[in-house]
Coordinates of C-alpha atoms and ligand atoms in Angstrom, one line a residue:
M1 CA 0.0 0.0 0.0
C2 CA 1.4 3.5 0.8
G3 CA 5.1 3.8 1.0
I4 CA 7.3 5.9 3.3
V5 CA 10.9 7.0 2.7
G6 CA 12.9 9.6 4.7
Y7 CA 16.5 10.7 4.6
A8 CA 18.9 12.7 6.7
G9 CA 22.6 12.8 5.7
F10 CA 25.1 14.2 3.2
R11 CA 23.5 13.2 -0.1
E12 CA 21.0 15.1 -2.2
A13 CA 17.8 14.2 -0.4
Y14 CA 15.9 14.6 -3.6
D15 CA 17.7 11.8 -5.3
V16 CA 17.4 9.4 -2.4
L17 CA 13.7 10.2 -2.0
L18 CA 12.9 9.7 -5.7
E19 CA 14.8 6.5 -5.9
G20 CA 13.1 5.3 -2.7
L21 CA 9.7 6.1 -4.0
K22 CA 10.3 4.2 -7.3
A23 CA 11.5 1.2 -5.3
L24 CA 8.3 1.3 -3.2
E25 CA 5.9 1.7 -6.1
Y26 CA 5.4 -2.0 -6.4
R27 CA 3.3 -1.8 -3.2
G28 CA 0.6 0.1 -5.1
C29 CA 0.7 3.8 -5.8
D30 CA -1.6 6.4 -7.2
S31 CA 0.1 9.6 -6.0
A32 CA 3.5 10.7 -4.8
G33 CA 5.0 13.6 -2.9
I34 CA 8.1 14.9 -1.2
A35 CA 8.9 17.5 1.5
M36 CA 12.5 18.7 2.0
I37 CA 14.1 21.3 4.3
N38 CA 15.7 23.9 2.0
K39 CA 19.4 23.9 2.9
E40 CA 20.0 27.7 2.6
Q41 CA 16.8 29.2 4.0
G42 CA 15.8 26.4 6.3
C43 CA 12.2 26.5 5.1
L44 CA 10.0 23.6 3.9
E45 CA 9.6 22.8 0.2
V46 CA 6.8 20.5 -0.8
A47 CA 5.8 18.9 -4.2
K48 CA 3.0 16.4 -4.8
V49 CA 1.2 14.9 -7.8
A50 CA -1.6 12.5 -8.6
G51 CA 0.5 9.8 -10.4
M52 CA 3.6 7.8 -9.9
A53 CA 7.1 8.9 -8.8
S54 CA 8.2 9.3 -12.4
L55 CA 5.6 12.0 -13.0
L56 CA 6.7 13.7 -9.8
E57 CA 10.3 13.7 -11.1
Q58 CA 9.2 15.0 -14.5
R59 CA 7.5 18.0 -12.8
T60 CA 10.2 18.7 -10.2
R61 CA 13.7 17.7 -11.2
G62 CA 16.0 20.7 -11.1
K63 CA 13.2 23.0 -9.8
L64 CA 13.6 22.5 -6.0
S65 CA 16.3 23.8 -3.7
R66 CA 19.2 21.7 -2.5
S67 CA 18.5 19.7 0.6
N68 CA 20.0 16.9 2.7
L69 CA 16.9 16.1 4.7
G70 CA 13.4 15.2 3.6
L71 CA 10.5 12.8 3.3
G72 CA 8.8 11.0 0.4
H73 CA 5.5 9.2 0.2
S74 CA 3.7 7.1 -2.4
R75 CA 0.0 7.0 -1.7
W76 CA -2.7 4.3 -2.3
A77 CA -6.0 6.1 -1.8
T78 CA -8.3 5.1 1.0
H79 CA -9.9 8.4 2.2
G80 CA -10.2 10.8 -0.7
R81 CA -9.6 10.2 -4.4
P82 CA -6.0 10.3 -5.8
S83 CA -5.3 14.0 -6.4
D84 CA -2.4 16.5 -5.8
K85 CA -4.2 17.8 -2.7
N86 CA -4.8 14.4 -1.2
A87 CA -1.2 13.3 -1.8
H88 CA 1.2 13.3 1.1
P89 CA 3.1 15.0 2.7
H90 CA 0.5 17.1 4.4
V91 CA 1.6 20.4 5.8
S92 CA 0.6 22.4 8.9
C93 CA -1.2 25.8 8.6
C94 CA 2.0 27.7 9.4
H95 CA 3.8 25.7 6.7
T96 CA 6.6 24.6 9.1
I97 CA 5.6 20.9 9.7
A98 CA 5.2 18.2 7.0
L99 CA 4.0 14.7 7.7
I100 CA 3.6 11.4 5.8
H101 CA 1.5 8.5 7.0
N102 CA 0.7 4.9 6.2
G103 CA -2.4 3.4 7.9
I104 CA -5.8 4.7 8.8
I105 CA -6.9 7.3 11.4
E106 CA -10.3 5.9 12.5
N107 CA -11.4 8.9 14.6
Y108 CA -10.4 11.5 12.0
R109 CA -13.9 13.0 11.6
V110 CA -14.2 13.9 15.3
L111 CA -10.6 15.2 15.4
R112 CA -11.0 17.2 12.2
A113 CA -14.2 18.9 13.4
A114 CA -12.5 19.9 16.7
L115 CA -9.4 21.2 14.9
E116 CA -11.4 23.2 12.4
K117 CA -13.3 24.8 15.3
E118 CA -9.9 25.8 16.7
G119 CA -9.0 27.5 13.4
H120 CA -7.0 24.9 11.6
R121 CA -7.5 25.0 7.8
F122 CA -7.8 21.6 6.0
L123 CA -6.8 21.3 2.4
S124 CA -7.5 17.6 1.7
Q125 CA -10.1 15.0 2.1
T126 CA -7.7 12.6 3.8
D127 CA -7.8 11.1 7.3
T128 CA -4.0 11.8 7.5
E129 CA -4.3 15.5 7.5
V130 CA -5.6 15.6 11.1
L131 CA -2.2 14.3 12.2
V132 CA -0.2 17.2 10.9
H133 CA -2.6 19.7 12.5
L134 CA -2.5 17.8 15.8
V135 CA 1.3 17.9 15.7
E136 CA 1.1 21.7 15.0
K137 CA -1.3 22.1 17.9
Y138 CA 1.0 20.4 20.4
Y139 CA 4.2 21.8 19.0
R140 CA 6.0 23.9 21.7
G141 CA 9.6 23.7 20.3
D142 CA 10.1 19.9 20.6
L143 CA 8.8 17.9 17.6
L144 CA 9.3 14.5 19.3
E145 CA 7.1 15.6 22.2
A146 CA 4.4 17.1 19.8
V147 CA 4.3 13.8 17.8
R148 CA 3.9 11.8 21.0
E149 CA 1.0 14.0 22.2
A150 CA -0.6 13.9 18.7
T151 CA -0.5 10.1 18.5
D152 CA -2.0 9.9 21.9
R153 CA -5.2 11.4 20.5
V154 CA -5.6 9.2 17.5
E155 CA -7.3 5.8 17.1
G156 CA -6.3 3.5 14.2
S157 CA -3.0 2.5 12.6
Y158 CA 0.0 4.6 11.6
A159 CA 3.5 4.6 10.5
I160 CA 4.5 8.3 10.3
A161 CA 7.5 10.4 9.6
V162 CA 7.5 14.1 10.4
V163 CA 9.8 17.1 9.8
C164 CA 9.7 20.6 11.0
S165 CA 11.7 23.6 9.5
N166 CA 12.4 24.9 13.1
E167 CA 14.4 21.6 13.7
P168 CA 16.0 21.2 10.3
Q169 CA 18.3 18.4 11.3
R170 CA 15.9 15.7 12.4
I171 CA 13.0 13.5 11.4
I172 CA 10.6 12.1 13.9
C173 CA 9.0 8.7 13.3
A174 CA 6.4 6.6 15.1
R175 CA 4.5 3.4 14.4
K176 CA 1.4 1.5 15.5
D177 CA 0.1 -1.4 13.4
S178 CA 1.9 -0.4 10.3
P179 CA 5.5 -1.3 9.4
L180 CA 8.4 1.1 9.7
I181 CA 12.1 0.4 9.4
I182 CA 15.2 2.6 10.2
G183 CA 18.2 2.2 7.9
L184 CA 21.5 2.9 9.6
G185 CA 24.4 4.5 7.7
Q186 CA 27.6 6.4 8.3
G187 CA 26.8 10.1 8.5
E188 CA 23.4 9.4 7.2
N189 CA 20.3 7.6 8.3
F190 CA 17.0 6.5 6.6
V191 CA 13.5 5.6 7.4
A192 CA 11.2 3.5 5.2
S193 CA 8.2 1.4 5.3
D194 CA 10.0 -1.4 3.4
F195 CA 13.5 -2.7 3.0
A196 CA 13.4 -2.1 -0.8
A197 CA 13.9 1.6 -0.3
L198 CA 16.9 1.2 1.9
L199 CA 18.9 -1.5 0.2
P200 CA 20.9 0.7 -2.2
Y201 CA 22.4 2.3 0.9
T202 CA 22.5 0.0 3.8
R203 CA 21.5 -3.5 5.1
R204 CA 21.8 -2.5 8.8
T205 CA 18.4 -1.8 10.1
Y206 CA 16.2 -1.4 13.2
I207 CA 12.7 -2.9 12.8
L208 CA 10.4 -0.6 14.9
E209 CA 7.8 -2.1 17.2
D210 CA 4.4 -0.6 18.0
G211 CA 4.6 2.3 20.4
E212 CA 8.2 3.2 19.5
F213 CA 9.2 6.7 18.5
V214 CA 12.4 7.7 16.7
S215 CA 14.4 10.9 16.5
L216 CA 16.7 10.5 13.4
S217 CA 19.4 12.9 12.3
P218 CA 22.5 12.4 10.0
E219 CA 24.6 11.4 13.0
S220 CA 22.2 9.6 15.3
V221 CA 19.2 7.4 15.7
E222 CA 17.5 7.5 19.1
V223 CA 14.5 5.2 19.9
F224 CA 12.1 5.9 22.7
D225 CA 9.0 4.2 24.2
R226 CA 5.7 6.1 24.7
G227 CA 6.9 7.2 28.1
G228 CA 10.0 8.8 26.7
N229 CA 12.4 6.2 27.9
K230 CA 15.3 5.4 25.6
I231 CA 15.3 1.9 24.1
V232 CA 18.3 -0.1 23.0
K233 CA 17.4 -1.8 19.7
E234 CA 19.0 -4.8 18.1
I235 CA 20.4 -4.4 14.6
Y236 CA 18.7 -6.5 12.0
E237 CA 21.0 -7.2 9.1
V238 CA 19.0 -7.7 5.8
E239 CA 20.4 -10.8 4.1
W240 CA 19.1 -10.3 0.5
D241 CA 20.8 -7.7 -1.6
I242 CA 19.5 -5.1 -4.1
A243 CA 19.9 -7.5 -7.0
A244 CA 17.2 -9.7 -5.5
A245 CA 14.8 -6.7 -5.7
E246 CA 15.7 -5.9 -9.3
K247 CA 14.5 -7.5 -12.6
G248 CA 17.8 -9.2 -13.4
G249 CA 17.3 -9.2 -17.2
Y250 CA 13.6 -10.2 -17.2
P251 CA 11.1 -7.8 -18.7
H252 CA 8.9 -8.0 -15.6
F253 CA 9.2 -8.9 -11.9
M254 CA 6.3 -11.3 -12.3
L255 CA 8.1 -13.4 -14.9
K256 CA 11.3 -13.3 -12.9
E257 CA 9.5 -14.4 -9.8
I258 CA 7.7 -17.3 -11.7
M259 CA 11.1 -18.4 -13.0
E260 CA 12.7 -18.2 -9.5
Q261 CA 10.2 -20.8 -8.1
P262 CA 12.4 -23.9 -8.3
Q263 CA 15.0 -22.1 -6.2
A264 CA 12.4 -20.7 -3.8
V265 CA 11.1 -24.2 -3.2
R266 CA 14.6 -25.5 -2.6
D267 CA 15.4 -22.7 -0.2
T268 CA 12.1 -23.3 1.8
L269 CA 12.8 -27.1 2.0
R270 CA 16.5 -26.7 3.0
R271 CA 17.3 -28.2 6.4
R272 CA 13.6 -29.0 6.9
I273 CA 13.7 -32.5 5.4
D274 CA 15.8 -35.5 6.3
L275 CA 15.9 -37.6 3.2
E276 CA 17.6 -40.6 4.8
A277 CA 15.3 -40.8 7.7
G278 CA 12.3 -39.8 5.5
R279 CA 11.2 -37.2 8.0
V280 CA 10.4 -33.6 8.3
L281 CA 12.2 -31.3 10.8
L282 CA 10.5 -28.2 12.0
P283 CA 12.4 -27.2 15.2
E284 CA 11.0 -23.7 14.9
L285 CA 7.6 -25.1 16.1
D286 CA 9.0 -26.3 19.4
L287 CA 6.1 -28.8 19.6
T288 CA 6.0 -32.0 21.5
A289 CA 4.2 -35.1 20.4
E290 CA 1.8 -34.7 23.3
E291 CA 1.0 -31.1 22.3
A292 CA 0.5 -32.2 18.7
R293 CA -1.9 -34.9 19.7
R294 CA -3.9 -32.5 21.9
I295 CA -4.7 -30.3 18.9
S296 CA -8.3 -31.0 18.0
K297 CA -9.0 -28.5 15.1
I298 CA -7.1 -26.1 12.9
Y299 CA -8.3 -22.7 11.5
I300 CA -6.4 -21.4 8.5
I301 CA -6.9 -17.6 8.2
A302 CA -5.5 -15.5 5.4
C303 CA -6.4 -13.2 2.5
G304 CA -6.4 -13.6 -1.3
T305 CA -3.7 -15.8 -2.7
S306 CA -2.5 -16.8 0.8
S307 CA -6.0 -18.1 1.6
H308 CA -5.8 -20.2 -1.6
A309 CA -2.7 -21.7 -0.3
G310 CA -4.7 -22.4 2.9
Y311 CA -7.2 -24.5 0.9
V312 CA -4.4 -26.8 -0.3
G313 CA -3.2 -26.9 3.3
K314 CA -6.6 -28.0 4.4
Y315 CA -6.4 -31.1 2.2
A316 CA -2.9 -31.9 3.3
L317 CA -3.6 -31.4 7.0
E318 CA -6.8 -33.4 6.9
R319 CA -5.1 -36.3 5.0
L320 CA -1.8 -36.4 6.9
A321 CA -2.5 -35.1 10.3
S322 CA -6.1 -36.3 10.5
L323 CA -7.4 -33.0 11.8
P324 CA -10.5 -31.1 10.9
V325 CA -9.5 -27.8 9.2
E326 CA -11.6 -24.7 8.4
V327 CA -10.2 -22.1 6.0
D328 CA -11.5 -18.5 6.4
P329 CA -10.8 -15.3 4.6
A330 CA -9.4 -13.1 7.5
S331 CA -11.9 -10.4 6.7
E332 CA -14.8 -12.8 7.4
F333 CA -13.2 -14.7 10.3
R334 CA -12.7 -11.5 12.4
Y335 CA -16.4 -10.7 12.2
R336 CA -18.0 -14.0 12.9
D337 CA -18.2 -16.0 16.2
P338 CA -15.9 -19.0 15.7
L339 CA -16.2 -21.5 18.4
L340 CA -12.7 -21.5 19.6
D341 CA -11.2 -23.6 22.4
Q342 CA -7.8 -24.1 23.8
N343 CA -7.0 -27.2 21.9
H344 CA -7.5 -25.4 18.6
L345 CA -4.6 -24.0 16.5
A346 CA -4.8 -21.0 14.3
I347 CA -2.5 -20.8 11.2
V348 CA -2.3 -17.3 9.7
I349 CA -0.7 -17.1 6.2
S350 CA 0.6 -13.8 4.9
Q351 CA 3.4 -13.2 2.4
S352 CA 3.9 -9.6 3.8
G353 CA 3.0 -10.4 7.4
E354 CA 1.4 -7.0 7.5
T355 CA -2.1 -7.6 6.0
A356 CA -4.5 -5.7 8.3
D357 CA -7.3 -8.2 8.3
T358 CA -5.0 -11.1 8.9
L359 CA -3.3 -9.4 11.8
E360 CA -6.6 -8.5 13.4
A361 CA -7.7 -12.2 13.1
L362 CA -4.4 -13.2 14.6
R363 CA -5.0 -10.8 17.5
L364 CA -8.5 -12.1 18.0
C365 CA -7.2 -15.7 18.2
K366 CA -4.6 -14.7 20.8
E367 CA -7.2 -12.8 22.8
K368 CA -9.3 -16.0 22.9
G369 CA -6.3 -17.9 24.2
I370 CA -5.7 -19.9 20.9
R371 CA -2.2 -20.6 19.8
V372 CA -1.2 -18.9 16.6
L373 CA 1.3 -20.1 14.0
A374 CA 2.3 -17.6 11.3
I375 CA 3.5 -18.6 7.9
T376 CA 5.1 -15.6 6.3
N377 CA 7.8 -14.4 3.9
A378 CA 8.7 -11.4 6.0
I379 CA 11.1 -11.8 8.9
G380 CA 10.4 -9.1 11.5
S381 CA 6.9 -8.5 10.1
S382 CA 4.0 -7.9 12.5
A383 CA 2.7 -11.4 11.9
A384 CA 6.1 -13.0 12.7
R385 CA 6.4 -10.9 15.9
E386 CA 2.9 -11.4 17.2
A387 CA 2.3 -15.1 16.5
D388 CA 3.4 -17.7 19.1
R389 CA 5.4 -19.5 16.4
T390 CA 6.6 -18.6 12.9
L391 CA 7.5 -20.6 9.9
L392 CA 9.3 -18.6 7.3
T393 CA 9.0 -19.1 3.6
F394 CA 12.3 -18.4 1.9
A395 CA 10.9 -17.0 -1.3
G396 CA 13.1 -13.9 -1.3
P397 CA 11.6 -10.4 -2.0
E398 CA 8.4 -10.6 -4.1
I399 CA 8.0 -7.3 -5.9
A400 CA 5.2 -8.0 -8.5
V401 CA 1.9 -7.3 -6.9
A402 CA 0.5 -10.6 -8.1
S403 CA 1.9 -13.3 -5.8
T404 CA 3.6 -16.3 -7.4
K405 CA 6.7 -17.6 -5.6
A406 CA 5.4 -16.6 -2.2
Y407 CA 2.2 -18.7 -2.9
L408 CA 4.3 -21.7 -4.0
T409 CA 6.5 -21.6 -0.9
Q410 CA 3.4 -21.3 1.3
L411 CA 2.2 -24.6 -0.2
I412 CA 5.6 -26.2 0.6
L413 CA 5.4 -25.1 4.3
L414 CA 1.9 -26.3 4.6
Y415 CA 2.9 -29.7 3.3
L416 CA 5.8 -29.8 5.7
L417 CA 3.6 -28.8 8.5
A418 CA 1.0 -31.4 7.7
L419 CA 3.6 -34.1 7.5
Y420 CA 5.3 -33.0 10.7
L421 CA 2.1 -33.0 12.6
G422 CA 1.3 -36.4 11.1
Q423 CA 4.6 -37.7 12.3
L424 CA 4.1 -36.4 15.8
R425 CA 0.4 -37.6 16.0
G426 CA 1.2 -41.0 14.5
T427 CA -1.2 -40.5 11.6
V428 CA 1.2 -41.1 8.8
T429 CA 3.2 -44.3 8.5
R430 CA 7.0 -44.3 8.1
E431 CA 6.6 -45.4 4.4
Q432 CA 4.0 -42.7 3.6
G433 CA 6.2 -40.1 5.3
A434 CA 9.3 -41.2 3.4
E435 CA 7.5 -41.2 0.1
L436 CA 6.3 -37.7 0.6
V437 CA 9.6 -36.4 1.7
R438 CA 11.2 -37.8 -1.5
G439 CA 8.3 -36.2 -3.4
L440 CA 8.9 -32.8 -1.9
N441 CA 12.6 -33.0 -2.4
G442 CA 12.1 -33.8 -6.1
L443 CA 9.7 -30.9 -6.8
P444 CA 12.3 -28.2 -7.8
D445 CA 13.5 -30.5 -10.7
Q446 CA 10.0 -31.1 -11.8
L447 CA 9.2 -27.4 -11.8
V448 CA 12.2 -26.7 -14.0
K449 CA 10.7 -29.0 -16.7
I450 CA 7.7 -26.6 -16.9
L451 CA 9.9 -23.5 -17.3
T452 CA 11.5 -24.4 -20.6
P453 CA 11.4 -22.1 -23.6
E454 CA 9.2 -24.6 -25.4
C455 CA 6.6 -24.7 -22.6
L456 CA 6.7 -20.9 -22.3
T457 CA 6.0 -20.6 -26.1
E458 CA 3.1 -23.1 -25.9
L459 CA 1.5 -21.2 -22.9
K460 CA 2.0 -17.9 -24.7
E461 CA 0.0 -19.2 -27.7
I462 CA -2.8 -20.2 -25.4
A463 CA -2.7 -16.8 -23.7
V464 CA -3.1 -15.1 -27.1
A465 CA -6.2 -17.2 -27.8
L466 CA -7.7 -16.4 -24.4
A467 CA -6.9 -12.6 -24.5
H468 CA -9.9 -11.5 -26.4
W469 CA -12.5 -13.1 -24.1
D470 CA -14.2 -11.2 -21.4
S471 CA -14.9 -14.1 -19.1
I472 CA -13.3 -17.4 -18.4
F473 CA -14.2 -20.3 -16.0
Y474 CA -11.6 -22.3 -14.1
I475 CA -12.7 -25.7 -12.9
G476 CA -11.3 -28.6 -10.9
R477 CA -12.2 -31.1 -8.2
N478 CA -10.5 -31.7 -4.8
L479 CA -7.0 -30.2 -4.8
D480 CA -7.5 -29.1 -8.4
Y481 CA -10.3 -26.8 -7.2
A482 CA -7.9 -25.0 -4.8
T483 CA -5.5 -24.6 -7.8
A484 CA -8.4 -23.3 -9.9
L485 CA -9.1 -20.6 -7.3
E486 CA -5.6 -19.3 -7.5
G487 CA -5.3 -19.6 -11.3
S488 CA -8.4 -17.5 -11.8
L489 CA -7.3 -14.9 -9.3
K490 CA -4.0 -14.5 -11.2
L491 CA -5.8 -14.0 -14.5
K492 CA -8.2 -11.4 -13.0
E493 CA -5.4 -9.4 -11.5
V494 CA -3.0 -9.2 -14.3
S495 CA -5.2 -9.4 -17.5
Y496 CA -8.4 -7.7 -16.1
I497 CA -10.5 -10.6 -17.6
H498 CA -13.3 -11.7 -15.4
A499 CA -12.4 -15.2 -14.3
E500 CA -14.3 -17.5 -11.9
A501 CA -13.3 -20.7 -10.3
Y502 CA -15.8 -23.5 -9.7
P503 CA -15.7 -27.0 -8.3
A504 CA -16.2 -28.9 -11.5
G505 CA -19.1 -30.8 -10.0
E506 CA -21.0 -27.5 -9.4
L507 CA -21.1 -26.5 -13.0
K508 CA -24.4 -28.1 -13.7
H509 CA -25.9 -26.3 -10.7
G510 CA -25.9 -23.0 -12.5
P511 CA -22.8 -21.8 -14.4
L512 CA -23.3 -24.2 -17.3
A513 CA -26.0 -21.8 -18.4
L514 CA -23.2 -19.5 -19.5
I515 CA -21.3 -22.0 -21.7
T516 CA -21.9 -21.2 -25.3
G517 CA -19.9 -21.4 -28.5
G518 CA -16.2 -21.0 -27.9
M519 CA -16.5 -19.9 -24.3
P520 CA -13.1 -20.8 -22.7
V521 CA -12.9 -23.0 -19.6
V522 CA -9.5 -23.8 -18.0
A523 CA -9.8 -27.3 -16.4
L524 CA -7.5 -29.1 -14.1
A525 CA -7.1 -32.9 -13.9
T526 CA -4.4 -34.1 -11.6
Q527 CA -6.3 -36.2 -9.1
E528 CA -6.7 -39.8 -10.1
K529 CA -9.6 -40.5 -7.8
V530 CA -11.8 -37.9 -9.4
L531 CA -10.4 -38.1 -12.9
E532 CA -13.4 -39.7 -14.6
K533 CA -15.7 -37.3 -12.9
T534 CA -13.7 -34.3 -14.1
L535 CA -13.6 -35.7 -17.6
S536 CA -17.4 -36.1 -17.6
N537 CA -17.7 -32.4 -16.6
I538 CA -15.4 -31.5 -19.5
Q539 CA -17.5 -33.4 -21.9
E540 CA -20.6 -31.5 -20.6
I541 CA -18.8 -28.2 -21.5
R542 CA -17.7 -29.4 -24.9
A543 CA -21.2 -30.7 -25.7
R544 CA -22.2 -27.0 -25.4
E545 CA -19.3 -25.9 -27.6
G546 CA -17.2 -24.5 -24.8
A547 CA -13.5 -24.6 -25.5
V548 CA -11.5 -26.6 -22.8
F549 CA -7.9 -25.8 -22.0
L550 CA -6.8 -28.7 -19.8
V551 CA -3.9 -28.9 -17.4
A552 CA -3.3 -32.6 -16.6
S553 CA -0.8 -34.9 -15.1
E554 CA 1.4 -36.5 -17.7
E555 CA 0.6 -40.0 -16.4
F556 CA -3.0 -39.7 -17.6
V557 CA -2.5 -41.2 -21.1
G558 CA -5.0 -40.6 -23.8
I559 CA -6.3 -37.5 -22.2
E560 CA -5.4 -35.3 -25.2
R561 CA -8.5 -36.4 -27.0
Q562 CA -10.7 -35.0 -24.2
A563 CA -10.0 -31.3 -24.6
D564 CA -9.2 -28.7 -27.2
W565 CA -5.7 -28.2 -25.8
V566 CA -3.8 -30.0 -23.1
F567 CA -0.8 -29.0 -21.1
H568 CA 1.0 -31.8 -19.3
I569 CA 2.6 -31.3 -15.9
P570 CA 5.3 -33.7 -14.8
R571 CA 4.4 -36.6 -12.6
V572 CA 4.5 -35.9 -8.9
H573 CA 2.9 -37.4 -5.7
Q574 CA -0.9 -37.0 -6.0
L575 CA -1.0 -34.8 -2.9
L576 CA 1.7 -32.5 -4.3
T577 CA 0.2 -31.7 -7.7
P578 CA -0.9 -28.2 -6.8
V579 CA 2.8 -27.2 -6.9
P580 CA 3.5 -27.9 -10.6
A581 CA -0.1 -27.3 -11.7
I582 CA -0.1 -23.6 -10.7
L583 CA 2.9 -22.8 -12.9
P584 CA 1.1 -23.0 -16.3
L585 CA -1.8 -21.0 -14.8
Q586 CA 0.6 -18.2 -13.6
L587 CA 2.2 -18.1 -17.0
I588 CA -1.1 -18.0 -18.8
A589 CA -2.1 -15.1 -16.6
Y590 CA 1.2 -13.3 -17.3
Y591 CA 1.1 -13.8 -21.1
T592 CA -2.6 -12.9 -21.3
G593 CA -1.9 -9.7 -19.4
L594 CA 0.9 -8.9 -21.8
A595 CA -1.3 -9.7 -24.8
R596 CA -3.9 -7.2 -23.4
E597 CA -1.1 -4.6 -22.7
C598 CA -1.8 -4.6 -19.0
P599 CA 0.8 -3.4 -16.5
V600 CA 1.4 -6.9 -15.2
D601 CA 3.6 -6.0 -12.3
K602 CA 1.4 -3.3 -11.0
P603 CA -2.3 -4.0 -11.8
R604 CA -4.6 -1.0 -11.4
N605 CA -6.2 -0.5 -8.0
L606 CA -4.1 -3.2 -6.3
A607 CA -1.4 -3.0 -3.6
K608 CA 1.2 -5.4 -2.6
S609 CA 0.8 -5.1 1.0
V610 CA -2.8 -4.4 2.2
T611 CA -2.2 -2.6 5.5
V612 CA -5.6 -1.2 5.8
E613 CA -8.9 -3.0 6.4
Ligands
F6R701 C1 -2.8 -11.8 -5.2 C2 -2.2 -11.3 -3.9 C3 -3.1 -11.0 -2.8 C4 -2.4 -11.3 -1.5 C5 -3.3 -10.8 -0.3 C6 -2.7 -11.2 1.0 O1 -1.8 -12.1 -6.1 O2 -1.0 -11.2 -3.8 O3 -4.3 -11.6 -2.9 O4 -2.3 -12.7 -1.4 O5 -3.4 -9.4 -0.4 O6 -1.4 -10.7 1.2 P1 -0.5 -11.3 2.2 O7 -0.1 -12.7 1.8 O8 0.7 -10.4 2.2 O9 -1.2 -11.3 3.6

């Protein structure tokens, strides 16, 4: 969602801020702005546009004064449409204080009315603007103090960075329920909402916790708690480098990330399987056999793609750990009345570890005394810090808005978890366990077989054929239905084609009415026990002149005659087929998006990290 970058040091702040904003755009951006302290005159200079950082640069490069300290913000609209006025930074009436904010101020209406009564003039429709007027109200010569008092008055979530021309050498930052990171340099320091903006300069960081305040200058970074007491922070050294967050020769991040999947799976499996013993090792869980046997039910809670991984997890956990599993979108879970008891386990899945609904669901489970396990790609994220236990996917940075490699590594962890719980609970035999461990270990090599130039060309041709349709069905049974859900979401996001996933057996209960001449249906057939049933459903579609694009396991011989086009995925263990099966669907979405000239890495209206409800 919105992105924050701030700089205090010896470089031209303008360059650092613009580069930072560009690096953060992948999170979703509809307007951008900067505020800098003019070096000579010590006054504030602010520039904002409705549009991306490149437009801001076009309008401002060479036109602003020199500065070594400033803030930059990329906005993803929640309150008030994208416009120059609604873009951050917001500025106080006396034009001395500028503030940028990620999050939502829930009580902004009440605060705004009160501040207007006191004479503050508001220029935007945003919730954020109340913050800068509150800081102005409480400013008595100490910006840190004013920020502390202002944040005491607000309800909601925030990561903020504030500058004041009366204190031209420092930036004040604070966070609650929205990520904020400090980058540590020599004679320069940084603040950002995401590592991507810091990596060209430093890998040494502080990850801020809720309720922490920072005073940052070129020479120092001081962290305080809400009571004003100094906190000694641990330095977190980022392991991945800037190359991992660049395209590396690929035309788009999405394609790069699809191609990285064999390696991402290898990295996620590393040290977690013992091939010789045929066992899974998850010491991070710190779980005894007795504790595992006491679990009576699992809730998997997540949003979007991560919840689709959850559906695959449900099948694996039910089959291997013999446990009942419910999967809920986090936005639904938090507003229903789940019947939780102490022997239940909640698993929250989140690539970013910062999705607002998922975090609220996590907190709800903890409040009710349920143990929470987080599966996330973001070390140090809120989900990782707040859950009782964390399993990290090692997908590396995922920059394209549409998730690919993070999804695949979530599947891997869910398989590992199901098998591990099965081992502890005695619900998988030694032979079954060993077969699956071998199967998991072999997955990267099988994925490589799908990522060949020949396969890519074939999938591109299909994409071109699909690109002129307005609506496409995805169908499958059992695990294939879970894959269909994810495949259809990918197509929607990156090609803007309406795509809907259905359990294949449900077609005749309604959707079949829509099948007419040539209407495309993407079908999946990887599950032997429902193969004949799925093939019957395919024939029902073809009898109505629908065109079927089938993704099927290579061991199903003779299946070519059953569809208009068939893409074979390599043979893997029946439970693991969602791993190879999603690759052709990701690639179809990617190439269809390209054929329709869509911005595949940054689809309209979407954000990488959804930190607001
Ligand atoms: C789709 C996509 C989203 C995310 C969802 C949850 O490609 O990426 O549906 O999966 O916004 O995000 P995380 O996993 O960060 O909680």
